[in-house]
mmCIF file with all atom_site columns, C-alpha atoms in Angstrom:
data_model
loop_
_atom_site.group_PDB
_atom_site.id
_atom_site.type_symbol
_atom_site.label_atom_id
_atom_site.label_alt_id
_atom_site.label_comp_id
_atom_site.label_asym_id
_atom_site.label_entity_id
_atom_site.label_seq_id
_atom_site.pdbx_PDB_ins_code
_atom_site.Cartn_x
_atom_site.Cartn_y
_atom_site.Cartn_z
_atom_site.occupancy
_atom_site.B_iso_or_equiv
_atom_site.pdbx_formal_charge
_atom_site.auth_seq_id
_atom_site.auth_comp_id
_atom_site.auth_asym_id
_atom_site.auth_atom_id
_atom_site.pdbx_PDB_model_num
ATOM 1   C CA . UNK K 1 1   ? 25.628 -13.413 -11.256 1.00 0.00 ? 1   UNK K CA 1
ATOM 2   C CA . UNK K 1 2   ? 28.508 -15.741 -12.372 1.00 0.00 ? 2   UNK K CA 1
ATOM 3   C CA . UNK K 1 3   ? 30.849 -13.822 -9.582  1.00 0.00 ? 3   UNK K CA 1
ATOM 4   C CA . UNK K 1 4   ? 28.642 -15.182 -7.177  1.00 0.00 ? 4   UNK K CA 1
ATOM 5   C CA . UNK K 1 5   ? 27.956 -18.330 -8.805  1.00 0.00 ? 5   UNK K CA 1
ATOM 6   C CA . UNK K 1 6   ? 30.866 -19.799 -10.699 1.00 0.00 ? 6   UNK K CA 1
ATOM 7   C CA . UNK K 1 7   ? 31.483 -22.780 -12.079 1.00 0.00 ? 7   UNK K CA 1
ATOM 8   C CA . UNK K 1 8   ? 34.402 -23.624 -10.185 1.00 0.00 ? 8   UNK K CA 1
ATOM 9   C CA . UNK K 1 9   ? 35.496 -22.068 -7.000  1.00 0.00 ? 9   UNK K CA 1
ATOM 10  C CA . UNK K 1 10  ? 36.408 -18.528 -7.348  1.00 0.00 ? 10  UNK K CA 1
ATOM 11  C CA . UNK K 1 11  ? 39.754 -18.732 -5.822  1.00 0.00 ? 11  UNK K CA 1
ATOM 12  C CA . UNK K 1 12  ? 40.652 -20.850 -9.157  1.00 0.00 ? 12  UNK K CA 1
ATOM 13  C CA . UNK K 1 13  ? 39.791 -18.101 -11.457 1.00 0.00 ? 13  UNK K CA 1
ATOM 14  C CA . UNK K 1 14  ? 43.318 -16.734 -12.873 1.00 0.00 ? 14  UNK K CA 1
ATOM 15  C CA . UNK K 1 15  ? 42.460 -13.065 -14.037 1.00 0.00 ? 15  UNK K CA 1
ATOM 16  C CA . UNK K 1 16  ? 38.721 -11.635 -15.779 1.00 0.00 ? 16  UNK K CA 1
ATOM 17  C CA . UNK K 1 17  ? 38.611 -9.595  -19.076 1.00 0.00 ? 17  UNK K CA 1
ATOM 18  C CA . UNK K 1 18  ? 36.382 -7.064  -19.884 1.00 0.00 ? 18  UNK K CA 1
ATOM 19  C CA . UNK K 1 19  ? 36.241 -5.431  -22.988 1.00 0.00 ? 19  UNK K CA 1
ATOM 20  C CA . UNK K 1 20  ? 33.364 -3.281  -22.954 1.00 0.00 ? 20  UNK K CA 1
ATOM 21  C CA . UNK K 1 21  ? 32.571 -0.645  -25.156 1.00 0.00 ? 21  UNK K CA 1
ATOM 22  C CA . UNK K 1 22  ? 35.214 -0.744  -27.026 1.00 0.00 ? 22  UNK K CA 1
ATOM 23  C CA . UNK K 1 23  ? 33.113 -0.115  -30.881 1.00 0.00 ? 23  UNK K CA 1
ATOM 24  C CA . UNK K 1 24  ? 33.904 3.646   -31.067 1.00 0.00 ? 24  UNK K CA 1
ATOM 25  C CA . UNK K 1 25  ? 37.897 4.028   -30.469 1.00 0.00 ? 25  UNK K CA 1
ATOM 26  C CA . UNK K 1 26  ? 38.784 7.363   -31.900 1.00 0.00 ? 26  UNK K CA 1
ATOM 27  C CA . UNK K 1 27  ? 42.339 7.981   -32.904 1.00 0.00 ? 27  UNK K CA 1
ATOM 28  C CA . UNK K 1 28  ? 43.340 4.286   -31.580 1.00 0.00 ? 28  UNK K CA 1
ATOM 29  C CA . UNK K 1 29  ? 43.328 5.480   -28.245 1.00 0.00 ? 29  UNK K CA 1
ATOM 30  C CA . UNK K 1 30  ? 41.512 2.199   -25.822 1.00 0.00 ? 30  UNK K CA 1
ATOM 31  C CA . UNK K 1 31  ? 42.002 2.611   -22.017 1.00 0.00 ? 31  UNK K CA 1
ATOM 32  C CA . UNK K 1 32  ? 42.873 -0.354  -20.203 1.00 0.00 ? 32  UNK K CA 1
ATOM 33  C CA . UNK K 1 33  ? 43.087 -0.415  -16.629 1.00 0.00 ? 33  UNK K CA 1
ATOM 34  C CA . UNK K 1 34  ? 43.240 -2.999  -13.698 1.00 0.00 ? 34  UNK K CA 1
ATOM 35  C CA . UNK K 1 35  ? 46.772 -3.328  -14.094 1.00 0.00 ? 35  UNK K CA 1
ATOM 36  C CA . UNK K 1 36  ? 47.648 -2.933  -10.560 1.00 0.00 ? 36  UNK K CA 1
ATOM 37  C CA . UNK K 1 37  ? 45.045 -5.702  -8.990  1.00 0.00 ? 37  UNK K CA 1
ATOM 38  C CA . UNK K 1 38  ? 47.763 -8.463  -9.524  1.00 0.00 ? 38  UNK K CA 1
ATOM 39  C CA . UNK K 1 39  ? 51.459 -8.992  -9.478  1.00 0.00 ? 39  UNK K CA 1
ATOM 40  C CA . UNK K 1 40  ? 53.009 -9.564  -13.493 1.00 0.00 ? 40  UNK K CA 1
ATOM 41  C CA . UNK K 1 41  ? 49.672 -7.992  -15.266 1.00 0.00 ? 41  UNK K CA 1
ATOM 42  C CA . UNK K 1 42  ? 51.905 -4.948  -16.088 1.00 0.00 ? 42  UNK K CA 1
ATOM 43  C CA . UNK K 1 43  ? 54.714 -7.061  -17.358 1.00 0.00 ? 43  UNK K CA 1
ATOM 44  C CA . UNK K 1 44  ? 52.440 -9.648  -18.901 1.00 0.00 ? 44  UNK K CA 1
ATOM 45  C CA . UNK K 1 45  ? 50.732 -6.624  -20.414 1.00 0.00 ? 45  UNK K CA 1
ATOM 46  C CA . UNK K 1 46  ? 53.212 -4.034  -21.672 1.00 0.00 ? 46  UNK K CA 1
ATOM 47  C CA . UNK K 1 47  ? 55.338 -5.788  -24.372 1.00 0.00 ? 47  UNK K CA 1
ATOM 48  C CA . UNK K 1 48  ? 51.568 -6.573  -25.903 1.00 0.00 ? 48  UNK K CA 1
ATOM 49  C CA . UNK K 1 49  ? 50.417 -3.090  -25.802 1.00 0.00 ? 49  UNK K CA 1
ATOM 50  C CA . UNK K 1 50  ? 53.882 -1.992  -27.063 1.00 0.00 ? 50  UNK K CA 1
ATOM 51  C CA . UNK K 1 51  ? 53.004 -3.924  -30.310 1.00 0.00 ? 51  UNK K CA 1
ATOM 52  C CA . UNK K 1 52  ? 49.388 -3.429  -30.753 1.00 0.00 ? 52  UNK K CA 1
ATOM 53  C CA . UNK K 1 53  ? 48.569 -0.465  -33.267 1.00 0.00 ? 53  UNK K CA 1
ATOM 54  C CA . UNK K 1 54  ? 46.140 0.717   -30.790 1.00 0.00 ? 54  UNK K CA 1
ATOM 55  C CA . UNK K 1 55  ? 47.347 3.960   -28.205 1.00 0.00 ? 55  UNK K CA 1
ATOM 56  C CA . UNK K 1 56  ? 46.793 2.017   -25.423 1.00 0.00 ? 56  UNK K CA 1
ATOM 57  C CA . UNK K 1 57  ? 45.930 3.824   -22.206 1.00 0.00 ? 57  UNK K CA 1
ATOM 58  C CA . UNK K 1 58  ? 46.982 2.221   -19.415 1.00 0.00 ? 58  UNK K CA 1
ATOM 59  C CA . UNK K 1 59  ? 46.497 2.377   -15.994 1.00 0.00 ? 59  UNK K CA 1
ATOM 60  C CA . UNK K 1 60  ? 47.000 0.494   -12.285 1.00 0.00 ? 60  UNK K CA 1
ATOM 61  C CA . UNK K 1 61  ? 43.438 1.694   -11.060 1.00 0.00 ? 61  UNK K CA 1
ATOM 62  C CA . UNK K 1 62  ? 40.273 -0.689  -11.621 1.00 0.00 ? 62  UNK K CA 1
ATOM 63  C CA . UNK K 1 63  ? 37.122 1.037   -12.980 1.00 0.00 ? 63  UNK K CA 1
ATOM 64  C CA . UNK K 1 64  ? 34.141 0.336   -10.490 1.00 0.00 ? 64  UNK K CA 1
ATOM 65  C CA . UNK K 1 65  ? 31.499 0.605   -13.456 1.00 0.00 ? 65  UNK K CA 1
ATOM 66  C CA . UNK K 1 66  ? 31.653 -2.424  -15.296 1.00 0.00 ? 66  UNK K CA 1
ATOM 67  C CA . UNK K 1 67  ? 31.446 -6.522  -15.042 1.00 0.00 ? 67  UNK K CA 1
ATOM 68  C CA . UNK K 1 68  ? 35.003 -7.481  -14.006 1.00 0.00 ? 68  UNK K CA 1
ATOM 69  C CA . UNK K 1 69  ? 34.281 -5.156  -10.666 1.00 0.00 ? 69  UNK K CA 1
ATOM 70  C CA . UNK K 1 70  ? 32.247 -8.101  -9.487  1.00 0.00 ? 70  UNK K CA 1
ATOM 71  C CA . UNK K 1 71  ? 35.020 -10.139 -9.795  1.00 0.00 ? 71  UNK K CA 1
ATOM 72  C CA . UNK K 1 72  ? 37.560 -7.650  -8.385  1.00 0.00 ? 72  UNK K CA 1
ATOM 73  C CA . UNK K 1 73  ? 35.666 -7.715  -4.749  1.00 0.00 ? 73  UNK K CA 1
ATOM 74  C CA . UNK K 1 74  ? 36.459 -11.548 -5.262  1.00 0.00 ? 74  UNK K CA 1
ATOM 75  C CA . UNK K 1 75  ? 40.211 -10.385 -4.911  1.00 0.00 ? 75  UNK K CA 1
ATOM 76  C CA . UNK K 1 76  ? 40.197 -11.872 -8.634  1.00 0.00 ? 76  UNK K CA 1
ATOM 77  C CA . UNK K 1 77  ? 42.937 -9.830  -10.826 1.00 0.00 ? 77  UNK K CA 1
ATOM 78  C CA . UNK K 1 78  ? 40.957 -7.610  -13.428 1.00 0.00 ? 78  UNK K CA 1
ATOM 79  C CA . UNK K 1 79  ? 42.157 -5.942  -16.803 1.00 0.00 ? 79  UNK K CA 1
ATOM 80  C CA . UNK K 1 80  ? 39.475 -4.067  -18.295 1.00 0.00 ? 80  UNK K CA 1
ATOM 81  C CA . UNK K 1 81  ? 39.534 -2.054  -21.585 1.00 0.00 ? 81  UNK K CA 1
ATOM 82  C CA . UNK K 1 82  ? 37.055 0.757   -22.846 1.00 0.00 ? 82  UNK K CA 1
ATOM 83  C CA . UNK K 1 83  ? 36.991 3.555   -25.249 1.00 0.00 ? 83  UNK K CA 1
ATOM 84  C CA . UNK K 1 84  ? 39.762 6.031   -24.080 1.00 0.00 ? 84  UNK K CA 1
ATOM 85  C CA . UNK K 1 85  ? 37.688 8.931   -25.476 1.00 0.00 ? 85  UNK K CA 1
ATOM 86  C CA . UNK K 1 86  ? 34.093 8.964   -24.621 1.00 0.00 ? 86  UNK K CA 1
ATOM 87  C CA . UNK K 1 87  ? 31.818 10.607  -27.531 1.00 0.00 ? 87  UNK K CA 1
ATOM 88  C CA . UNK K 1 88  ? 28.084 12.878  -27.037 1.00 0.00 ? 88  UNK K CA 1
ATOM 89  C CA . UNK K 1 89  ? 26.432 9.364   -28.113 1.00 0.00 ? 89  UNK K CA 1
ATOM 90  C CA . UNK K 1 90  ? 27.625 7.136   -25.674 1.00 0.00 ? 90  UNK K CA 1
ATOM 91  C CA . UNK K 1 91  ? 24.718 5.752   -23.682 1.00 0.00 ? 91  UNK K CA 1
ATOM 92  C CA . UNK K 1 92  ? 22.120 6.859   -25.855 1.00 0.00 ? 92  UNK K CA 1
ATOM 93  C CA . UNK K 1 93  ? 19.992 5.970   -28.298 1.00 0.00 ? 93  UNK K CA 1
ATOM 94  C CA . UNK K 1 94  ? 21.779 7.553   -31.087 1.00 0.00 ? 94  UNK K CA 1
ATOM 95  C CA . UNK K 1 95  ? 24.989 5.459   -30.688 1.00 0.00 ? 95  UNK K CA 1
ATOM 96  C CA . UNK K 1 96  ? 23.682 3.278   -33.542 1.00 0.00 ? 96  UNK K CA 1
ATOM 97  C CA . UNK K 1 97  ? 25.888 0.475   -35.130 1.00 0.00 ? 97  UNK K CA 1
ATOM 98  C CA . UNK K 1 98  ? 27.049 2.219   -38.423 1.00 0.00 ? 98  UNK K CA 1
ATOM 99  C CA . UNK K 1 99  ? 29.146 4.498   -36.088 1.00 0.00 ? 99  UNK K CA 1
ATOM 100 C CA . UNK K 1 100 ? 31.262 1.731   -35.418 1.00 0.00 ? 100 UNK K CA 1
ATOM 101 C CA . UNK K 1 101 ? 34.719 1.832   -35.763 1.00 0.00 ? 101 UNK K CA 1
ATOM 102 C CA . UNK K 1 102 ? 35.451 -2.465  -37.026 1.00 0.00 ? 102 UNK K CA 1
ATOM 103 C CA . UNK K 1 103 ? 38.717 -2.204  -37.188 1.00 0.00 ? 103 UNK K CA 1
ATOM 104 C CA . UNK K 1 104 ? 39.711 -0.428  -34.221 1.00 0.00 ? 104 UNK K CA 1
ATOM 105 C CA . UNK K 1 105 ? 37.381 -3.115  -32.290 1.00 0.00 ? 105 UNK K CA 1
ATOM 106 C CA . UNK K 1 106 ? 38.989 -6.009  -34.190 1.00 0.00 ? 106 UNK K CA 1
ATOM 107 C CA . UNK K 1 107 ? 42.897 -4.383  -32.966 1.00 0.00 ? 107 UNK K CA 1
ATOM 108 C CA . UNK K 1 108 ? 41.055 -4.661  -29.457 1.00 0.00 ? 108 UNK K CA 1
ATOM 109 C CA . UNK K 1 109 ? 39.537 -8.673  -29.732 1.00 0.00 ? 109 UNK K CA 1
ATOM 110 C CA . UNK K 1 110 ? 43.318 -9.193  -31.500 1.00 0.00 ? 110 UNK K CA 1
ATOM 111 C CA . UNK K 1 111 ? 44.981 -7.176  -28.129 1.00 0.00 ? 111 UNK K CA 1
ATOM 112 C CA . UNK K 1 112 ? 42.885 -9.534  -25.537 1.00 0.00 ? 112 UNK K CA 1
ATOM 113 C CA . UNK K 1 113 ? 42.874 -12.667 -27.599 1.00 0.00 ? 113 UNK K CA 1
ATOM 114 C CA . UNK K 1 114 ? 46.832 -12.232 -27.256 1.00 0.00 ? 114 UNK K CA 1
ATOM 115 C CA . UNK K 1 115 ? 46.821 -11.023 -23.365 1.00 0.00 ? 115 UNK K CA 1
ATOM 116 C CA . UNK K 1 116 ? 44.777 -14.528 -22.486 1.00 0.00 ? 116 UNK K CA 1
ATOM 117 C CA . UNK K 1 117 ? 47.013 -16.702 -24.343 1.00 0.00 ? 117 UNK K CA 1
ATOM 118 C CA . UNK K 1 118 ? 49.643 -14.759 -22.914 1.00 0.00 ? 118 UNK K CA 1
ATOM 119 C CA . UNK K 1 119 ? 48.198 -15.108 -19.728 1.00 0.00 ? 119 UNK K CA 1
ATOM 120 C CA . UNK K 1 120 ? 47.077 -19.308 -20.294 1.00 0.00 ? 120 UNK K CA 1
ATOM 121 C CA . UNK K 1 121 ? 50.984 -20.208 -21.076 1.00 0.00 ? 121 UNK K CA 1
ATOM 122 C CA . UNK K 1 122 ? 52.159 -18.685 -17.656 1.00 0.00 ? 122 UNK K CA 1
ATOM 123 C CA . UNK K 1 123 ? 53.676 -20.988 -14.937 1.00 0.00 ? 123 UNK K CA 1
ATOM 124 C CA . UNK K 1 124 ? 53.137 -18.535 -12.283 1.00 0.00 ? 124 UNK K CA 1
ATOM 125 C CA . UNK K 1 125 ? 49.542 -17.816 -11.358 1.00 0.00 ? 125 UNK K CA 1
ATOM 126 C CA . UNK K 1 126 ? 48.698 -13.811 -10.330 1.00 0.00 ? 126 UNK K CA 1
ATOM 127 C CA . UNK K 1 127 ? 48.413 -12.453 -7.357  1.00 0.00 ? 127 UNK K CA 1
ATOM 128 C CA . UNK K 1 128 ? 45.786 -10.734 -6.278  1.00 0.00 ? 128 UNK K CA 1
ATOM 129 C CA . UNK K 1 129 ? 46.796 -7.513  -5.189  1.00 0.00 ? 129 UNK K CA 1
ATOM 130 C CA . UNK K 1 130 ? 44.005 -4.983  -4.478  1.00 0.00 ? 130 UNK K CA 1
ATOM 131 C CA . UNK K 1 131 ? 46.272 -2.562  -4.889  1.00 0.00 ? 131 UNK K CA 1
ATOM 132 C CA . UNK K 1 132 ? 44.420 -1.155  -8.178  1.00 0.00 ? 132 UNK K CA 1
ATOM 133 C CA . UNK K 1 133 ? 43.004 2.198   -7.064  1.00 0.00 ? 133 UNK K CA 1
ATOM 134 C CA . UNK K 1 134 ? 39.270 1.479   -7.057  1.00 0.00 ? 134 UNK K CA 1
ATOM 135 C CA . UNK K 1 135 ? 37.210 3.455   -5.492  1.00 0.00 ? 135 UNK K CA 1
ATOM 136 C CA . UNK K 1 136 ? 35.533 2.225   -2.098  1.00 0.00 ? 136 UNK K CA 1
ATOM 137 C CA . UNK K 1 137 ? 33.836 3.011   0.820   1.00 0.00 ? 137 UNK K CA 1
ATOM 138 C CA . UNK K 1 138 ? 36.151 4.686   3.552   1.00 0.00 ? 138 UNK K CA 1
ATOM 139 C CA . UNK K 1 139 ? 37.743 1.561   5.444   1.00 0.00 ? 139 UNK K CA 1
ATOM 140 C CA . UNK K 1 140 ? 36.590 -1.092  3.184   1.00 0.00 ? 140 UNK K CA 1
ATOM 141 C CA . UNK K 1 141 ? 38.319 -4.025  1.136   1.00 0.00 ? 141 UNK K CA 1
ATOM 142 C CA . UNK K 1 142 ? 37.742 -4.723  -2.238  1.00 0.00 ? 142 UNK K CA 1
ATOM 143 C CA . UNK K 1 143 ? 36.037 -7.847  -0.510  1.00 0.00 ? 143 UNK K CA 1
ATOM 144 C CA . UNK K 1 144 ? 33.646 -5.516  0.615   1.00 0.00 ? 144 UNK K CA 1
ATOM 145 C CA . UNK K 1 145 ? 33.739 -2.775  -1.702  1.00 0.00 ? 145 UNK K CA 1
ATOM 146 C CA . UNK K 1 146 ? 30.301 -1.502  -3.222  1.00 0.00 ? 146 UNK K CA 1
ATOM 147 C CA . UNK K 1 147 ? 30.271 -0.687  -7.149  1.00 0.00 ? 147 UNK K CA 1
ATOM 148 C CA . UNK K 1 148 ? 29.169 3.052   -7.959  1.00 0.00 ? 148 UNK K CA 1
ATOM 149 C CA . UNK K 1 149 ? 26.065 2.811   -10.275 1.00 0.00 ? 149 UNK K CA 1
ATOM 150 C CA . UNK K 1 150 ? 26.348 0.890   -13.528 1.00 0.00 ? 150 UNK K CA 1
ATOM 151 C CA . UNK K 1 151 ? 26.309 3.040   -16.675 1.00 0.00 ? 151 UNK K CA 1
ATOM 152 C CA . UNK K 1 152 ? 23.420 1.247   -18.188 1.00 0.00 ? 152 UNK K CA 1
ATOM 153 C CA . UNK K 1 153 ? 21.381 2.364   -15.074 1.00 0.00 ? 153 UNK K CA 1
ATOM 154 C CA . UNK K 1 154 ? 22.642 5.839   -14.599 1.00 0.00 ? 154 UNK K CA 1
ATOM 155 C CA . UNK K 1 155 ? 21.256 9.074   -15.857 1.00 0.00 ? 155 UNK K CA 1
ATOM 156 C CA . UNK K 1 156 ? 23.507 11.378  -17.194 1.00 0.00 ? 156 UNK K CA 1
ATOM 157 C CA . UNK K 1 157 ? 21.768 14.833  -16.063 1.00 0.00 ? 157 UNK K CA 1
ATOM 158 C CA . UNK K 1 158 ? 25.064 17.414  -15.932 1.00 0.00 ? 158 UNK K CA 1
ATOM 159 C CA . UNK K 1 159 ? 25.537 17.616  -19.735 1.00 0.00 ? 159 UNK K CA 1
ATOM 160 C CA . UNK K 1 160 ? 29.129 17.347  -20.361 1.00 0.00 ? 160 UNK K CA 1
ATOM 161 C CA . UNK K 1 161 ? 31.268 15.084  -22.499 1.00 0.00 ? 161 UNK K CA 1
ATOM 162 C CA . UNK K 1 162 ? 34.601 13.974  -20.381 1.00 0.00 ? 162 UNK K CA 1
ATOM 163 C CA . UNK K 1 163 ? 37.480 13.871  -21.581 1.00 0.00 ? 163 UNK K CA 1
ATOM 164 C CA . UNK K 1 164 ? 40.396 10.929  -20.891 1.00 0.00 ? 164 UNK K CA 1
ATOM 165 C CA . UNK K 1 165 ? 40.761 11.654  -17.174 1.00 0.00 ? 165 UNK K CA 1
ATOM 166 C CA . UNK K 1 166 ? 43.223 8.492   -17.012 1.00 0.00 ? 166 UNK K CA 1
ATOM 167 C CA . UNK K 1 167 ? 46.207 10.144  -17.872 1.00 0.00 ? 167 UNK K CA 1
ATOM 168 C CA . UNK K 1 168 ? 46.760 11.745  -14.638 1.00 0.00 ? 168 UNK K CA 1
ATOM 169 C CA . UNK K 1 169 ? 45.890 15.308  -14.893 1.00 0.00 ? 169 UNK K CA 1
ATOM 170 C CA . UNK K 1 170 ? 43.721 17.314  -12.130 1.00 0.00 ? 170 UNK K CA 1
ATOM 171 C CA . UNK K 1 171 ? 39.706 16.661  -12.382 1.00 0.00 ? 171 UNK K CA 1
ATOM 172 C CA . UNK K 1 172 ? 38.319 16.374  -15.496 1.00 0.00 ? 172 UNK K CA 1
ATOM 173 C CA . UNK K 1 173 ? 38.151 17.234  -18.702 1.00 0.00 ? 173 UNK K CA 1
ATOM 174 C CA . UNK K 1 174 ? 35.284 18.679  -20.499 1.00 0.00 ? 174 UNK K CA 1
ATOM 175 C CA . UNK K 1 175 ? 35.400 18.014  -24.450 1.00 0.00 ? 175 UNK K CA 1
ATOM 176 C CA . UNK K 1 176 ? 32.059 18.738  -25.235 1.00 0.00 ? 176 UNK K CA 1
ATOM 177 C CA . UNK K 1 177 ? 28.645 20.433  -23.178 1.00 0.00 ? 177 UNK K CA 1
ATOM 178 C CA . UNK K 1 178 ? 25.321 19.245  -24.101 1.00 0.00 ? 178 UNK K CA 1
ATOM 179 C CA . UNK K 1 179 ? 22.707 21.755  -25.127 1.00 0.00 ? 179 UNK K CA 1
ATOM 180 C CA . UNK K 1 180 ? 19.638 22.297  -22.646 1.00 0.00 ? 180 UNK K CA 1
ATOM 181 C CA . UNK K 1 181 ? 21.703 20.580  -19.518 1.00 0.00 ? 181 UNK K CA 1
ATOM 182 C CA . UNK K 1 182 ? 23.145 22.046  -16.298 1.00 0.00 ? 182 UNK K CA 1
ATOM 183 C CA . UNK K 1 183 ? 26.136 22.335  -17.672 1.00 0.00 ? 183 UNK K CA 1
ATOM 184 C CA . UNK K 1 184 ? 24.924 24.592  -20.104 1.00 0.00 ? 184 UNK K CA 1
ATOM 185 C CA . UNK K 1 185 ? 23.006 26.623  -18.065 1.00 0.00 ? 185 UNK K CA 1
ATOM 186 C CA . UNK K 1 186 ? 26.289 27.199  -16.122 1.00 0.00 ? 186 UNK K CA 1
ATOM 187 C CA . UNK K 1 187 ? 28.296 28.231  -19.062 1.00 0.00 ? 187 UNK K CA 1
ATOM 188 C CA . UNK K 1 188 ? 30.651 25.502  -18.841 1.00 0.00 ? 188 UNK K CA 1
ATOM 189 C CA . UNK K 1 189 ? 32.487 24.871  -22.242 1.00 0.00 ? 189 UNK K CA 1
ATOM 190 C CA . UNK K 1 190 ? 34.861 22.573  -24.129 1.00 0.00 ? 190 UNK K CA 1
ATOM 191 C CA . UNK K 1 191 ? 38.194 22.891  -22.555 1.00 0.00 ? 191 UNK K CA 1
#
């Protein structure tokens, strides 16, 4: 809604961040990606991520599944972070609040709360780039780019647990199968 109804006009919006999901980092590993939708995110970025204590995932492509892609279709620059390693829970009702992990979330607010200071102080603004990888129609823009499915409305049906396909290998992983799915049925397993 606020994409297409801002406050001020959109061009005046420097950069959006999205930290979404980010309560169950395992091993400190957060992915962060939307590096490549603006000129300087990667250089603003990298000396922060080099001193977080988080494993920071990084990558130039922008996620289509989340709020900032509204903004990203607004040729607004985009960083968004996420769990780097999704868990069987995730997007169901048993990813209850004990399973938290508070101080791997607090690392994260610490990472962004530096990143938009970092990004406030700079005399340069971004430039939009829409070079960030995210996946469109053939022959369209981000302008003009439609969003696959949001999580919240999708319904997961296969039965497997991906792994961290961000760091560049072929397809995707499979860390875990879900019992009674498709993927079962198929005999598809962990690895």
């Amino acid at each position: 809604y606020y994409a297409n109804h801002p406050i001020t006009d959109i061009e005046k919006h420097a950069v959006m961040f999205n930290f979404d999901m980010i309560g169950r980092i395992t091993n400190g590993r957060l992915s962060v990606s939307g590096l490549g939708s603006a000129e300087g995110l990667t250089e603003l970025a990298k000396p922060l991520f080099d001193r977080s204590p988080l494993n920071v995932v990084a990558s130039k492509n922008v996620m289509p599944n989340s709020d900032h892609y509204e903004f990203y279709k607004k040729r607004v620059p985009v960083l968004f972070a996420i769990i780097a390693d999704f868990h069987p829970e995730y997007h169901t009702p048993k990813d209850v609040s004990w399973k938290i992990n508070r101080v791997g979330g607090v690392q994260t607010v610490h990472l962004f709360h530096d990143l938009l200071r970092a990004s406030a102080v700079r005399t340069e603004p971004f430039v939009f780039t829409g070079s960030g990888g995210a996946r469109r129609r053939p022959n369209s823009s981000p302008a003009t780019a439609t969003p696959a499915a949001s999580r919240g409305a999708m319904r997961v049906r296969f039965g497997i647990q991906p792994g961290n396909y961000e760091e560049g290998g072929k397809g995707i992983p499979v860390v875990g199968v879900t019992a009674d799915t498709p993927a079962e049925a198929a005999g598809l397993q962990a690895g």
